[in-house]
A tleap script that builds the chain and sets N, CA, C and O, in Angstrom:
source leaprc.protein.ff14SB
mol = sequence {
  NMET SER LYS GLN HIE GLN LEU SER TYR PHE
  ALA ILE ASN GLU VAL SER GLN GLY LYS ARG
  GLY ALA VAL SER THR LEU LEU ALA VAL ILE
  GLY VAL SER ARG GLN ALA TYR TYR LYS GLY
  LEU ASN ARG GLU GLU THR ALA TRP GLU ALA
  ARG ASN ARG GLN LEU LYS GLU ARG THR GLN
  TYR TRP PHE ASP PHE HIE HIE GLN GLY ILE
  GLY ALA GLY ASN LEU LEU VAL ASN LEU GLN
  HIE ASP ASP LEU ILE ASP PHE PRO VAL THR
  PHE LYS MET VAL ARG ARG VAL MET ARG GLU
  LEU SER LEU THR CYS GLN ILE ARG VAL LYS
  LYS HIE SER ARG HIE LYS GLU ASN CGLU
}
set mol.1.N position { 2.738 -36.055 22.910 }
set mol.1.CA position { 1.561 -36.657 23.028 }
set mol.1.C position { 0.160 -36.010 22.086 }
set mol.1.O position { -0.026 -34.796 22.164 }
set mol.2.N position { -0.959 -36.999 21.062 }
set mol.2.CA position { -1.286 -36.961 20.367 }
set mol.2.C position { -2.315 -36.388 21.017 }
set mol.2.O position { -2.591 -36.476 22.214 }
set mol.3.N position { -2.998 -35.659 19.964 }
set mol.3.CA position { -3.867 -34.711 19.565 }
set mol.3.C position { -5.442 -35.993 19.671 }
set mol.3.O position { -6.570 -35.641 20.017 }
set mol.4.N position { -4.996 -37.610 19.219 }
set mol.4.CA position { -6.087 -38.004 19.812 }
set mol.4.C position { -6.257 -39.086 21.047 }
set mol.4.O position { -7.003 -40.038 21.278 }
set mol.5.N position { -5.197 -38.449 21.694 }
set mol.5.CA position { -5.220 -39.522 22.771 }
set mol.5.C position { -5.798 -38.368 23.782 }
set mol.5.O position { -6.916 -38.662 24.206 }
set mol.6.N position { -5.328 -37.233 24.218 }
set mol.6.CA position { -5.730 -35.831 24.362 }
set mol.6.C position { -6.959 -35.792 23.914 }
set mol.6.O position { -7.547 -34.780 24.295 }
set mol.7.N position { -7.722 -36.653 23.105 }
set mol.7.CA position { -9.395 -35.953 23.150 }
set mol.7.C position { -9.850 -37.431 23.353 }
set mol.7.O position { -11.063 -37.535 23.169 }
set mol.8.N position { -9.145 -38.782 23.725 }
set mol.8.CA position { -10.034 -39.653 23.757 }
set mol.8.C position { -9.962 -39.759 25.809 }
set mol.8.O position { -10.749 -40.451 26.453 }
set mol.9.N position { -8.869 -38.920 26.425 }
set mol.9.CA position { -8.538 -38.443 27.132 }
set mol.9.C position { -9.745 -38.024 28.150 }
set mol.9.O position { -10.119 -38.623 29.158 }
set mol.10.N position { -10.302 -36.663 27.509 }
set mol.10.CA position { -11.222 -35.812 28.131 }
set mol.10.C position { -12.374 -36.203 27.905 }
set mol.10.O position { -13.377 -35.718 28.430 }
set mol.11.N position { -12.359 -37.342 26.909 }
set mol.11.CA position { -13.944 -38.091 26.185 }
set mol.11.C position { -14.096 -39.096 27.610 }
set mol.11.O position { -15.204 -39.126 28.146 }
set mol.12.N position { -12.738 -40.069 28.321 }
set mol.12.CA position { -13.223 -40.853 29.663 }
set mol.12.C position { -13.323 -39.882 30.190 }
set mol.12.O position { -14.496 -39.602 29.945 }
set mol.13.N position { -12.948 -39.118 30.762 }
set mol.13.CA position { -12.818 -38.258 32.056 }
set mol.13.C position { -15.076 -37.804 32.087 }
set mol.13.O position { -15.917 -38.035 32.955 }
set mol.14.N position { -15.184 -37.168 30.771 }
set mol.14.CA position { -16.744 -37.072 31.158 }
set mol.14.C position { -17.840 -37.603 31.163 }
set mol.14.O position { -18.984 -37.363 31.551 }
set mol.15.N position { -17.048 -38.705 30.445 }
set mol.15.CA position { -18.028 -40.425 30.347 }
set mol.15.C position { -17.893 -40.748 31.482 }
set mol.15.O position { -18.995 -40.516 31.978 }
set mol.16.N position { -16.911 -41.350 32.654 }
set mol.16.CA position { -16.804 -42.269 33.357 }
set mol.16.C position { -16.596 -41.034 34.921 }
set mol.16.O position { -15.949 -41.237 35.948 }
set mol.17.N position { -17.561 -39.599 34.464 }
set mol.17.CA position { -18.324 -39.519 35.721 }
set mol.17.C position { -19.565 -40.198 37.108 }
set mol.17.O position { -20.760 -40.412 36.909 }
set mol.18.N position { -19.005 -40.359 38.109 }
set mol.18.CA position { -19.524 -40.607 39.082 }
set mol.18.C position { -20.554 -42.467 39.383 }
set mol.18.O position { -21.269 -42.997 40.233 }
set mol.19.N position { -19.675 -42.913 37.412 }
set mol.19.CA position { -19.506 -44.731 37.102 }
set mol.19.C position { -18.276 -45.259 37.844 }
set mol.19.O position { -17.181 -44.743 37.622 }
set mol.20.N position { -18.412 -46.299 38.746 }
set mol.20.CA position { -17.556 -47.230 39.596 }
set mol.20.C position { -17.184 -47.959 38.083 }
set mol.20.O position { -18.053 -48.725 37.666 }
set mol.21.N position { -16.147 -47.807 37.361 }
set mol.21.CA position { -15.525 -48.790 36.812 }
set mol.21.C position { -15.615 -48.624 35.486 }
set mol.21.O position { -15.662 -49.546 34.672 }
set mol.22.N position { -15.645 -47.237 35.188 }
set mol.22.CA position { -15.826 -47.129 33.568 }
set mol.22.C position { -14.857 -46.454 32.969 }
set mol.22.O position { -14.666 -46.030 31.829 }
set mol.23.N position { -13.882 -46.434 34.684 }
set mol.23.CA position { -12.035 -45.191 33.783 }
set mol.23.C position { -11.906 -46.773 33.155 }
set mol.23.O position { -11.718 -46.834 31.940 }
set mol.24.N position { -11.983 -47.880 33.806 }
set mol.24.CA position { -10.218 -49.720 33.689 }
set mol.24.C position { -11.814 -49.769 32.517 }
set mol.24.O position { -11.445 -48.742 31.947 }
set mol.25.N position { -12.452 -49.932 32.167 }
set mol.25.CA position { -13.297 -50.411 30.719 }
set mol.25.C position { -12.697 -49.534 29.587 }
set mol.25.O position { -12.134 -49.917 28.562 }
set mol.26.N position { -12.953 -48.248 30.016 }
set mol.26.CA position { -13.006 -47.304 28.268 }
set mol.26.C position { -11.204 -47.489 28.245 }
set mol.26.O position { -10.552 -47.755 27.235 }
set mol.27.N position { -10.713 -47.296 29.465 }
set mol.27.CA position { -9.520 -47.695 28.883 }
set mol.27.C position { -8.513 -49.214 28.343 }
set mol.27.O position { -7.416 -49.273 27.787 }
set mol.28.N position { -9.661 -50.526 28.898 }
set mol.28.CA position { -8.906 -51.390 28.039 }
set mol.28.C position { -9.573 -51.623 26.481 }
set mol.28.O position { -9.149 -52.286 25.534 }
set mol.29.N position { -10.870 -50.738 26.638 }
set mol.29.CA position { -10.966 -50.534 25.297 }
set mol.29.C position { -10.210 -50.075 24.336 }
set mol.29.O position { -9.825 -50.788 23.408 }
set mol.30.N position { -9.773 -48.196 24.527 }
set mol.30.CA position { -9.065 -47.689 24.356 }
set mol.30.C position { -7.257 -48.184 24.117 }
set mol.30.O position { -6.617 -47.441 23.372 }
set mol.31.N position { -6.537 -49.351 24.719 }
set mol.31.CA position { -5.397 -49.768 24.860 }
set mol.31.C position { -4.602 -49.090 25.672 }
set mol.31.O position { -3.514 -49.630 25.876 }
set mol.32.N position { -4.837 -47.862 26.315 }
set mol.32.CA position { -3.775 -47.135 27.618 }
set mol.32.C position { -4.028 -47.572 28.493 }
set mol.32.O position { -5.051 -48.230 28.685 }
set mol.33.N position { -3.012 -47.291 29.424 }
set mol.33.CA position { -2.611 -47.981 30.720 }
set mol.33.C position { -3.302 -46.999 31.797 }
set mol.33.O position { -3.787 -46.022 31.225 }
set mol.34.N position { -3.490 -46.982 33.240 }
set mol.34.CA position { -3.840 -46.177 33.930 }
set mol.34.C position { -2.799 -45.086 34.439 }
set mol.34.O position { -2.786 -43.857 34.512 }
set mol.35.N position { -2.216 -45.785 34.653 }
set mol.35.CA position { -0.813 -44.326 34.435 }
set mol.35.C position { -0.770 -43.610 33.434 }
set mol.35.O position { -0.638 -42.390 33.531 }
set mol.36.N position { -0.868 -44.196 32.357 }
set mol.36.CA position { -0.226 -43.475 31.023 }
set mol.36.C position { -1.653 -42.281 30.861 }
set mol.36.O position { -1.489 -41.200 30.297 }
set mol.37.N position { -3.259 -42.783 31.561 }
set mol.37.CA position { -4.557 -41.818 31.588 }
set mol.37.C position { -4.170 -40.680 32.543 }
set mol.37.O position { -4.240 -39.613 31.933 }
set mol.38.N position { -3.811 -40.527 33.742 }
set mol.38.CA position { -4.026 -40.164 34.548 }
set mol.38.C position { -2.480 -39.119 34.388 }
set mol.38.O position { -2.608 -38.122 35.097 }
set mol.39.N position { -1.748 -39.132 33.987 }
set mol.39.CA position { -0.304 -38.492 33.005 }
set mol.39.C position { -1.211 -37.181 32.263 }
set mol.39.O position { -1.386 -36.013 32.608 }
set mol.40.N position { -1.643 -37.922 31.183 }
set mol.40.CA position { -2.584 -37.515 30.322 }
set mol.40.C position { -2.851 -36.570 31.109 }
set mol.40.O position { -1.953 -36.229 31.879 }
set mol.41.N position { -3.763 -36.073 31.144 }
set mol.41.CA position { -5.240 -35.210 32.190 }
set mol.41.C position { -4.135 -34.276 32.949 }
set mol.41.O position { -3.744 -33.248 32.397 }
set mol.42.N position { -3.847 -34.506 33.702 }
set mol.42.CA position { -2.919 -33.853 34.258 }
set mol.42.C position { -0.860 -33.204 34.118 }
set mol.42.O position { 0.034 -32.953 34.926 }
set mol.43.N position { -1.034 -33.201 32.450 }
set mol.43.CA position { 0.153 -32.482 31.452 }
set mol.43.C position { 0.103 -31.377 31.748 }
set mol.43.O position { -0.940 -30.888 32.184 }
set mol.44.N position { 1.110 -30.747 31.608 }
set mol.44.CA position { 0.993 -29.023 31.446 }
set mol.44.C position { 1.699 -29.215 30.061 }
set mol.44.O position { 2.262 -30.236 29.664 }
set mol.45.N position { 1.528 -27.842 29.313 }
set mol.45.CA position { 1.364 -27.370 28.353 }
set mol.45.C position { 3.609 -27.429 28.131 }
set mol.45.O position { 4.284 -27.144 29.120 }
set mol.46.N position { 4.147 -27.725 27.100 }
set mol.46.CA position { 5.692 -27.582 27.426 }
set mol.46.C position { 5.902 -25.845 26.808 }
set mol.46.O position { 4.993 -25.066 27.097 }
set mol.47.N position { 6.868 -25.409 26.139 }
set mol.47.CA position { 7.277 -24.054 26.171 }
set mol.47.C position { 7.042 -24.575 24.459 }
set mol.47.O position { 6.127 -24.155 23.750 }
set mol.48.N position { 8.034 -25.516 24.047 }
set mol.48.CA position { 7.654 -25.691 22.424 }
set mol.48.C position { 6.354 -25.610 21.941 }
set mol.48.O position { 5.969 -25.066 20.906 }
set mol.49.N position { 5.456 -26.437 23.127 }
set mol.49.CA position { 3.670 -26.469 22.392 }
set mol.49.C position { 3.193 -25.276 22.797 }
set mol.49.O position { 2.228 -24.867 22.152 }
set mol.50.N position { 3.713 -24.376 23.962 }
set mol.50.CA position { 3.138 -22.498 23.807 }
set mol.50.C position { 3.209 -21.739 23.053 }
set mol.50.O position { 2.286 -20.930 22.952 }
set mol.51.N position { 4.268 -21.672 22.245 }
set mol.51.CA position { 4.797 -20.999 21.712 }
set mol.51.C position { 4.729 -21.766 19.829 }
set mol.51.O position { 4.957 -20.858 19.030 }
set mol.52.N position { 4.500 -23.018 19.176 }
set mol.52.CA position { 3.927 -23.650 18.604 }
set mol.52.C position { 1.995 -23.446 17.940 }
set mol.52.O position { 1.323 -23.398 16.910 }
set mol.53.N position { 1.860 -23.369 20.107 }
set mol.53.CA position { 0.007 -23.012 19.429 }
set mol.53.C position { 0.172 -21.254 19.394 }
set mol.53.O position { -1.003 -20.944 19.197 }
set mol.54.N position { 0.878 -20.054 19.465 }
set mol.54.CA position { 0.734 -19.298 19.497 }
set mol.54.C position { 1.214 -18.745 17.806 }
set mol.54.O position { 0.734 -17.815 17.159 }
set mol.55.N position { 1.994 -19.422 17.538 }
set mol.55.CA position { 2.171 -19.318 16.522 }
set mol.55.C position { 1.371 -19.951 15.057 }
set mol.55.O position { 1.374 -19.727 13.846 }
set mol.56.N position { 0.875 -20.642 15.793 }
set mol.56.CA position { -0.425 -21.246 14.990 }
set mol.56.C position { -1.850 -19.968 14.500 }
set mol.56.O position { -2.264 -19.449 13.464 }
set mol.57.N position { -2.136 -19.942 15.783 }
set mol.57.CA position { -2.937 -18.505 16.399 }
set mol.57.C position { -2.838 -17.340 15.701 }
set mol.57.O position { -3.794 -16.654 15.340 }
set mol.58.N position { -1.471 -17.071 15.476 }
set mol.58.CA position { -1.601 -15.622 14.539 }
set mol.58.C position { -1.132 -15.631 13.235 }
set mol.58.O position { -1.257 -14.611 12.559 }
set mol.59.N position { -0.479 -16.881 12.660 }
set mol.59.CA position { -0.395 -17.110 11.479 }
set mol.59.C position { -1.752 -17.274 10.894 }
set mol.59.O position { -2.037 -16.834 9.781 }
set mol.60.N position { -2.969 -18.210 12.016 }
set mol.60.CA position { -4.538 -18.164 10.807 }
set mol.60.C position { -5.385 -16.883 11.153 }
set mol.60.O position { -6.541 -16.739 10.754 }
set mol.61.N position { -4.389 -15.521 12.303 }
set mol.61.CA position { -5.469 -14.741 12.173 }
set mol.61.C position { -4.376 -13.638 10.505 }
set mol.61.O position { -4.720 -12.793 9.679 }
set mol.62.N position { -3.723 -14.001 10.667 }
set mol.62.CA position { -2.897 -13.253 9.277 }
set mol.62.C position { -3.176 -14.268 8.207 }
set mol.62.O position { -3.738 -13.658 7.297 }
set mol.63.N position { -3.091 -15.082 8.007 }
set mol.63.CA position { -4.515 -15.484 6.710 }
set mol.63.C position { -5.390 -15.404 6.722 }
set mol.63.O position { -5.851 -15.297 5.586 }
set mol.64.N position { -6.229 -15.379 7.629 }
set mol.64.CA position { -7.592 -14.465 7.164 }
set mol.64.C position { -7.135 -13.306 6.909 }
set mol.64.O position { -6.929 -12.939 5.753 }
set mol.65.N position { -6.913 -12.575 7.934 }
set mol.65.CA position { -6.906 -10.580 7.109 }
set mol.65.C position { -6.482 -10.617 5.991 }
set mol.65.O position { -7.112 -9.883 5.228 }
set mol.66.N position { -5.689 -11.148 5.556 }
set mol.66.CA position { -5.011 -11.208 3.948 }
set mol.66.C position { -6.315 -11.687 3.051 }
set mol.66.O position { -6.107 -11.783 1.842 }
set mol.67.N position { -7.575 -11.981 3.512 }
set mol.67.CA position { -8.378 -12.756 3.106 }
set mol.67.C position { -8.280 -14.466 1.691 }
set mol.67.O position { -8.879 -14.814 0.674 }
set mol.68.N position { -6.996 -15.056 2.678 }
set mol.68.CA position { -6.474 -16.378 2.024 }
set mol.68.C position { -5.961 -16.170 0.751 }
set mol.68.O position { -5.892 -16.889 -0.246 }
set mol.69.N position { -5.511 -14.692 1.070 }
set mol.69.CA position { -4.613 -14.391 -0.520 }
set mol.69.C position { -3.303 -14.340 -0.045 }
set mol.69.O position { -2.655 -13.841 -0.966 }
set mol.70.N position { -2.289 -14.671 1.229 }
set mol.70.CA position { -1.220 -14.422 1.238 }
set mol.70.C position { -0.262 -15.910 1.309 }
set mol.70.O position { -0.659 -16.945 1.844 }
set mol.71.N position { 0.841 -15.762 0.756 }
set mol.71.CA position { 1.545 -16.539 1.147 }
set mol.71.C position { 2.556 -17.503 1.956 }
set mol.71.O position { 2.373 -16.873 2.998 }
set mol.72.N position { 3.377 -18.403 2.309 }
set mol.72.CA position { 4.177 -18.388 3.504 }
set mol.72.C position { 6.144 -17.133 3.207 }
set mol.72.O position { 6.775 -16.756 4.194 }
set mol.73.N position { 6.417 -16.941 2.360 }
set mol.73.CA position { 7.185 -15.634 2.179 }
set mol.73.C position { 6.511 -13.953 3.130 }
set mol.73.O position { 7.076 -13.130 3.850 }
set mol.74.N position { 5.678 -14.040 2.833 }
set mol.74.CA position { 4.654 -12.881 3.165 }
set mol.74.C position { 4.009 -13.261 4.397 }
set mol.74.O position { 4.022 -12.309 5.177 }
set mol.75.N position { 3.526 -14.142 4.807 }
set mol.75.CA position { 3.347 -14.219 5.886 }
set mol.75.C position { 5.061 -14.677 7.407 }
set mol.75.O position { 5.237 -14.996 8.583 }
set mol.76.N position { 5.675 -14.417 6.357 }
set mol.76.CA position { 6.957 -14.805 7.517 }
set mol.76.C position { 7.190 -13.091 7.750 }
set mol.76.O position { 7.106 -12.675 8.906 }
set mol.77.N position { 7.404 -12.378 6.933 }
set mol.77.CA position { 7.815 -11.551 7.517 }
set mol.77.C position { 6.139 -11.020 7.955 }
set mol.77.O position { 6.328 -10.196 8.850 }
set mol.78.N position { 5.603 -11.061 7.869 }
set mol.78.CA position { 4.008 -10.215 9.062 }
set mol.78.C position { 4.387 -10.860 10.150 }
set mol.78.O position { 5.094 -10.075 10.782 }
set mol.79.N position { 4.285 -12.041 10.809 }
set mol.79.CA position { 4.486 -12.853 11.630 }
set mol.79.C position { 6.063 -12.065 11.818 }
set mol.79.O position { 6.170 -12.029 13.044 }
set mol.80.N position { 7.083 -11.546 11.350 }
set mol.80.CA position { 7.726 -11.181 12.260 }
set mol.80.C position { 8.438 -9.659 13.213 }
set mol.80.O position { 9.307 -9.348 14.027 }
set mol.81.N position { 7.350 -9.115 12.406 }
set mol.81.CA position { 6.927 -7.795 12.990 }
set mol.81.C position { 5.484 -7.444 13.967 }
set mol.81.O position { 4.885 -6.435 14.339 }
set mol.82.N position { 5.374 -8.668 14.090 }
set mol.82.CA position { 3.733 -9.004 14.746 }
set mol.82.C position { 4.130 -9.205 16.652 }
set mol.82.O position { 4.400 -10.205 17.317 }
set mol.83.N position { 4.010 -7.923 16.968 }
set mol.83.CA position { 4.266 -7.925 18.545 }
set mol.83.C position { 4.273 -8.359 19.458 }
set mol.83.O position { 5.115 -8.172 20.336 }
set mol.84.N position { 3.043 -9.279 19.517 }
set mol.84.CA position { 2.768 -10.780 19.488 }
set mol.84.C position { 3.847 -11.784 19.541 }
set mol.84.O position { 3.976 -11.435 20.715 }
set mol.85.N position { 4.722 -12.673 19.399 }
set mol.85.CA position { 5.541 -13.495 18.779 }
set mol.85.C position { 6.982 -13.046 19.684 }
set mol.85.O position { 8.018 -12.478 19.337 }
set mol.86.N position { 6.719 -13.348 20.408 }
set mol.86.CA position { 8.682 -12.953 20.987 }
set mol.86.C position { 9.451 -13.887 20.915 }
set mol.86.O position { 10.214 -14.138 21.848 }
set mol.87.N position { 9.423 -14.584 19.828 }
set mol.87.CA position { 10.248 -15.306 19.196 }
set mol.87.C position { 10.854 -15.449 18.139 }
set mol.87.O position { 10.336 -14.632 17.378 }
set mol.88.N position { 11.638 -15.984 17.608 }
set mol.88.CA position { 12.670 -15.490 15.695 }
set mol.88.C position { 11.587 -16.396 15.189 }
set mol.88.O position { 11.023 -17.187 15.946 }
set mol.89.N position { 11.266 -16.279 13.803 }
set mol.89.CA position { 10.142 -17.306 13.272 }
set mol.89.C position { 10.826 -17.317 12.088 }
set mol.89.O position { 11.101 -16.185 11.690 }
set mol.90.N position { 11.120 -18.036 11.531 }
set mol.90.CA position { 11.659 -19.317 10.211 }
set mol.90.C position { 10.896 -19.741 9.298 }
set mol.90.O position { 9.826 -20.190 9.709 }
set mol.91.N position { 11.114 -19.764 7.866 }
set mol.91.CA position { 10.678 -20.343 6.855 }
set mol.91.C position { 9.577 -21.403 7.049 }
set mol.91.O position { 8.365 -21.443 6.838 }
set mol.92.N position { 10.584 -22.315 7.582 }
set mol.92.CA position { 10.216 -23.453 8.068 }
set mol.92.C position { 8.985 -23.615 8.868 }
set mol.92.O position { 7.962 -24.194 8.505 }
set mol.93.N position { 9.160 -23.156 9.765 }
set mol.93.CA position { 7.390 -22.906 10.605 }
set mol.93.C position { 7.194 -22.542 10.217 }
set mol.93.O position { 6.894 -23.732 10.310 }
set mol.94.N position { 6.791 -21.721 9.391 }
set mol.94.CA position { 5.084 -20.853 8.715 }
set mol.94.C position { 5.219 -22.090 8.157 }
set mol.94.O position { 4.434 -22.880 8.682 }
set mol.95.N position { 6.075 -22.710 7.083 }
set mol.95.CA position { 5.191 -24.195 6.298 }
set mol.95.C position { 4.576 -24.890 6.682 }
set mol.95.O position { 3.558 -25.321 6.141 }
set mol.96.N position { 5.138 -25.286 8.018 }
set mol.96.CA position { 4.971 -26.453 8.708 }
set mol.96.C position { 3.539 -26.048 9.594 }
set mol.96.O position { 2.564 -26.788 9.468 }
set mol.97.N position { 3.484 -25.174 10.244 }
set mol.97.CA position { 2.023 -24.560 10.192 }
set mol.97.C position { 1.065 -24.179 9.290 }
set mol.97.O position { -0.096 -24.349 9.661 }
set mol.98.N position { 1.265 -23.652 8.074 }
set mol.98.CA position { 0.803 -23.453 6.767 }
set mol.98.C position { 0.093 -25.378 6.619 }
set mol.98.O position { -1.054 -25.741 6.362 }
set mol.99.N position { 1.133 -26.077 6.859 }
set mol.99.CA position { 0.402 -27.736 6.574 }
set mol.99.C position { -0.126 -28.431 7.565 }
set mol.99.O position { -0.771 -29.466 7.397 }
set mol.100.N position { 0.059 -28.027 8.404 }
set mol.100.CA position { -0.407 -28.437 10.210 }
set mol.100.C position { -1.969 -27.682 10.413 }
set mol.100.O position { -2.812 -27.766 11.305 }
set mol.101.N position { -1.902 -26.921 9.144 }
set mol.101.CA position { -3.746 -26.105 9.073 }
set mol.101.C position { -4.625 -25.975 8.061 }
set mol.101.O position { -5.773 -25.564 7.896 }
set mol.102.N position { -3.334 -26.667 7.133 }
set mol.102.CA position { -4.337 -27.193 6.286 }
set mol.102.C position { -4.319 -25.450 5.201 }
set mol.102.O position { -5.455 -25.134 4.847 }
set mol.103.N position { -3.370 -24.620 4.813 }
set mol.103.CA position { -3.560 -23.365 4.844 }
set mol.103.C position { -3.214 -23.094 3.415 }
set mol.103.O position { -2.030 -22.830 3.624 }
set mol.104.N position { -3.321 -22.983 2.365 }
set mol.104.CA position { -3.013 -22.793 1.267 }
set mol.104.C position { -3.587 -21.480 0.704 }
set mol.104.O position { -4.702 -21.024 0.957 }
set mol.105.N position { -2.391 -20.797 -0.322 }
set mol.105.CA position { -2.540 -19.171 -0.612 }
set mol.105.C position { -3.786 -19.641 -2.208 }
set mol.105.O position { -3.643 -20.350 -3.204 }
set mol.106.N position { -4.902 -18.790 -1.672 }
set mol.106.CA position { -5.955 -19.013 -3.093 }
set mol.106.C position { -5.549 -17.932 -4.206 }
set mol.106.O position { -6.150 -17.867 -5.278 }
set mol.107.N position { -4.547 -17.140 -3.886 }
set mol.107.CA position { -4.543 -16.379 -5.618 }
set mol.107.C position { -3.588 -16.915 -6.457 }
set mol.107.O position { -2.401 -16.767 -6.168 }
set mol.108.N position { -4.014 -17.695 -7.750 }
set mol.108.CA position { -3.026 -18.365 -8.034 }
set mol.108.C position { -2.230 -17.109 -9.770 }
set mol.108.O position { -2.750 -16.267 -10.503 }
set mol.109.N position { -0.696 -17.775 -9.649 }
set mol.109.CA position { 0.008 -16.708 -10.494 }
set mol.109.C position { -0.930 -17.088 -11.645 }
set mol.109.O position { -1.597 -18.120 -11.718 }
set mol.110.N position { -0.868 -16.005 -12.606 }
set mol.110.CA position { -0.963 -16.880 -14.003 }
set mol.110.C position { 0.159 -16.262 -14.582 }
set mol.110.O position { 0.862 -15.286 -14.319 }
set mol.111.N position { 0.108 -17.213 -15.537 }
set mol.111.CA position { 1.050 -17.696 -16.687 }
set mol.111.C position { 0.797 -17.392 -17.413 }
set mol.111.O position { -0.365 -17.234 -17.790 }
set mol.112.N position { 2.285 -17.039 -18.257 }
set mol.112.CA position { 2.320 -16.000 -19.827 }
set mol.112.C position { 2.529 -17.263 -20.812 }
set mol.112.O position { 3.041 -18.257 -20.296 }
set mol.113.N position { 2.256 -17.310 -21.891 }
set mol.113.CA position { 2.335 -17.918 -23.137 }
set mol.113.C position { 3.207 -16.752 -24.191 }
set mol.113.O position { 2.805 -15.773 -24.820 }
set mol.114.N position { 4.793 -17.482 -24.011 }
set mol.114.CA position { 5.826 -16.823 -23.921 }
set mol.114.C position { 5.739 -17.294 -25.737 }
set mol.114.O position { 6.563 -17.038 -26.615 }
set mol.115.N position { 4.906 -17.777 -25.804 }
set mol.115.CA position { 5.540 -18.787 -27.750 }
set mol.115.C position { 4.083 -17.341 -28.216 }
set mol.115.O position { 4.319 -16.578 -29.154 }
set mol.116.N position { 3.167 -17.255 -27.673 }
set mol.116.CA position { 2.174 -16.333 -28.263 }
set mol.116.C position { 2.726 -14.896 -28.345 }
set mol.116.O position { 2.570 -14.039 -29.214 }
set mol.117.N position { 3.473 -14.880 -27.092 }
set mol.117.CA position { 4.324 -13.490 -27.337 }
set mol.117.C position { 5.374 -12.633 -27.817 }
set mol.117.O position { 5.717 -11.491 -27.510 }
set mol.118.N position { 5.971 -13.829 -28.998 }
set mol.118.CA position { 6.726 -13.534 -29.792 }
set mol.118.C position { 6.551 -13.210 -31.143 }
set mol.118.O position { 7.260 -12.567 -31.916 }
set mol.119.N position { 5.357 -13.837 -31.298 }
set mol.119.CA position { 4.917 -13.635 -32.638 }
set mol.119.C position { 4.029 -12.478 -32.938 }
set mol.119.O position { 3.635 -12.283 -34.088 }
savepdb mol mol.pdb
quit
């Protein structure tokens, strides 16, 4: 389920408390069936989503711990040695999570002019 639908379901739940017919009206505006709404409200987190959430939390922790100066490769090493992560982590997983969280390394690699060094 998309994050947008999940947030809209919780918003409908909050707004419609104690108001008759509010759920039907709000669902018609969003364009979602009543069945999908109640399925979305009572949905449990899957194992993949739980791993993904845990990976995002630990990635954000290590990124902040290194003051936004760590890239995906070094972040992968930290996550592989992390005691709280009990599943294998790959480079592609770290890159995907960094992209979803909009994390980029803030330290720029200096570029050297090879032409000036030879003179």
